[in-house]
Amino acid sequence: MENGSVYNETTEPEAKPARRRSFGCTLRHLPGWRLPAKAVQALFSFVAVFCEEIVEDCSNCGGLYFFEFTSCSAFLLSLLVLCVYCTDVYETLGEEKIEKL
């Protein structure tokens, strides 16, 4: 009995968890026309930010500052939407939390 022939291993080896790529790209959550629309939105808002930065002098800058704020916000938010919907962050956070956001 001391040689171990009587006793066998009683536990099963642990199954390795499925390995997920960090920030793997997936296009499942923006099907059809939604992905190109978000990409065009990000591109146009970036062009707006770039065009606003070209202006050197202005006599009444209030409207220009508002345009800068809105175009920069639109660019950053459209990039955030693309990052969330086109990566594994969507599955990580869960659909319920994404809808709440």
PDB file of N, CA and C in Angstrom, residues 21 23-30 35 82-91:
ATOM      1  N   ARG A  21      -8.719  37.110 -26.319  1.00  0.00           N
ATOM      2  CA  ARG A  21      -7.759  38.127 -26.711  1.00  0.00           C
ATOM      3  C   ARG A  21      -8.169  39.450 -26.090  1.00  0.00           C
ATOM      4  N   PHE A  23      -8.867  43.084 -26.157  1.00  0.00           N
ATOM      5  CA  PHE A  23      -9.279  44.033 -27.176  1.00  0.00           C
ATOM      6  C   PHE A  23      -9.329  43.403 -28.563  1.00  0.00           C
ATOM      7  N   GLY A  24      -9.894  42.202 -28.614  1.00  0.00           N
ATOM      8  CA  GLY A  24     -10.086  41.560 -29.902  1.00  0.00           C
ATOM      9  C   GLY A  24     -11.156  42.300 -30.687  1.00  0.00           C
ATOM     10  N   CYS A  25     -10.975  42.397 -31.965  1.00  0.00           N
ATOM     11  CA  CYS A  25     -11.895  43.163 -32.802  1.00  0.00           C
ATOM     12  C   CYS A  25     -13.036  42.268 -33.277  1.00  0.00           C
ATOM     13  N   THR A  26     -14.236  42.752 -33.132  1.00  0.00           N
ATOM     14  CA  THR A  26     -15.410  42.047 -33.614  1.00  0.00           C
ATOM     15  C   THR A  26     -16.372  43.068 -34.210  1.00  0.00           C
ATOM     16  N   LEU A  27     -17.054  42.678 -35.252  1.00  0.00           N
ATOM     17  CA  LEU A  27     -17.989  43.590 -35.911  1.00  0.00           C
ATOM     18  C   LEU A  27     -19.431  43.119 -35.759  1.00  0.00           C
ATOM     19  N   ARG A  28     -19.674  42.251 -34.801  1.00  0.00           N
ATOM     20  CA  ARG A  28     -21.017  41.693 -34.603  1.00  0.00           C
ATOM     21  C   ARG A  28     -22.029  42.717 -34.126  1.00  0.00           C
ATOM     22  N   HIS A  29     -21.591  43.694 -33.366  1.00  0.00           N
ATOM     23  CA  HIS A  29     -22.531  44.596 -32.698  1.00  0.00           C
ATOM     24  C   HIS A  29     -22.853  45.843 -33.512  1.00  0.00           C
ATOM     25  N   LEU A  30     -22.160  46.061 -34.613  1.00  0.00           N
ATOM     26  CA  LEU A  30     -22.484  47.159 -35.524  1.00  0.00           C
ATOM     27  C   LEU A  30     -22.665  46.588 -36.927  1.00  0.00           C
ATOM     28  N   LEU A  35     -21.871  50.480 -38.875  1.00  0.00           N
ATOM     29  CA  LEU A  35     -20.418  50.640 -38.764  1.00  0.00           C
ATOM     30  C   LEU A  35     -19.892  51.721 -39.706  1.00  0.00           C
ATOM     31  N   LEU A  82     -17.249  53.455 -31.150  1.00  0.00           N
ATOM     32  CA  LEU A  82     -16.577  52.474 -32.004  1.00  0.00           C
ATOM     33  C   LEU A  82     -15.733  51.509 -31.176  1.00  0.00           C
ATOM     34  N   CYS A  83     -15.046  52.029 -30.170  1.00  0.00           N
ATOM     35  CA  CYS A  83     -14.211  51.153 -29.336  1.00  0.00           C
ATOM     36  C   CYS A  83     -15.057  50.165 -28.538  1.00  0.00           C
ATOM     37  N   VAL A  84     -16.175  50.618 -28.017  1.00  0.00           N
ATOM     38  CA  VAL A  84     -17.011  49.729 -27.202  1.00  0.00           C
ATOM     39  C   VAL A  84     -17.680  48.667 -28.063  1.00  0.00           C
ATOM     40  N   TYR A  85     -18.256  49.071 -29.180  1.00  0.00           N
ATOM     41  CA  TYR A  85     -19.013  48.127 -29.996  1.00  0.00           C
ATOM     42  C   TYR A  85     -18.148  47.241 -30.876  1.00  0.00           C
ATOM     43  N   CYS A  86     -16.917  47.643 -31.163  1.00  0.00           N
ATOM     44  CA  CYS A  86     -16.067  46.857 -32.072  1.00  0.00           C
ATOM     45  C   CYS A  86     -14.981  46.075 -31.357  1.00  0.00           C
ATOM     46  N   THR A  87     -14.969  46.070 -30.042  1.00  0.00           N
ATOM     47  CA  THR A  87     -13.997  45.279 -29.294  1.00  0.00           C
ATOM     48  C   THR A  87     -14.741  44.378 -28.319  1.00  0.00           C
ATOM     49  N   ASP A  88     -13.978  43.643 -27.521  1.00  0.00           N
ATOM     50  CA  ASP A  88     -14.575  42.733 -26.545  1.00  0.00           C
ATOM     51  C   ASP A  88     -15.103  43.446 -25.306  1.00  0.00           C
ATOM     52  N   VAL A  89     -14.995  44.743 -25.273  1.00  0.00           N
ATOM     53  CA  VAL A  89     -15.510  45.495 -24.125  1.00  0.00           C
ATOM     54  C   VAL A  89     -17.010  45.306 -24.006  1.00  0.00           C
ATOM     55  N   TYR A  90     -17.692  45.133 -25.138  1.00  0.00           N
ATOM     56  CA  TYR A  90     -19.141  44.934 -25.129  1.00  0.00           C
ATOM     57  C   TYR A  90     -19.514  43.695 -24.325  1.00  0.00           C
ATOM     58  N   GLU A  91     -18.806  42.579 -24.561  1.00  0.00           N
ATOM     59  CA  GLU A  91     -19.094  41.359 -23.802  1.00  0.00           C
ATOM     60  C   GLU A  91     -18.629  41.477 -22.355  1.00  0.00           C
TER      61      GLU A  91
END
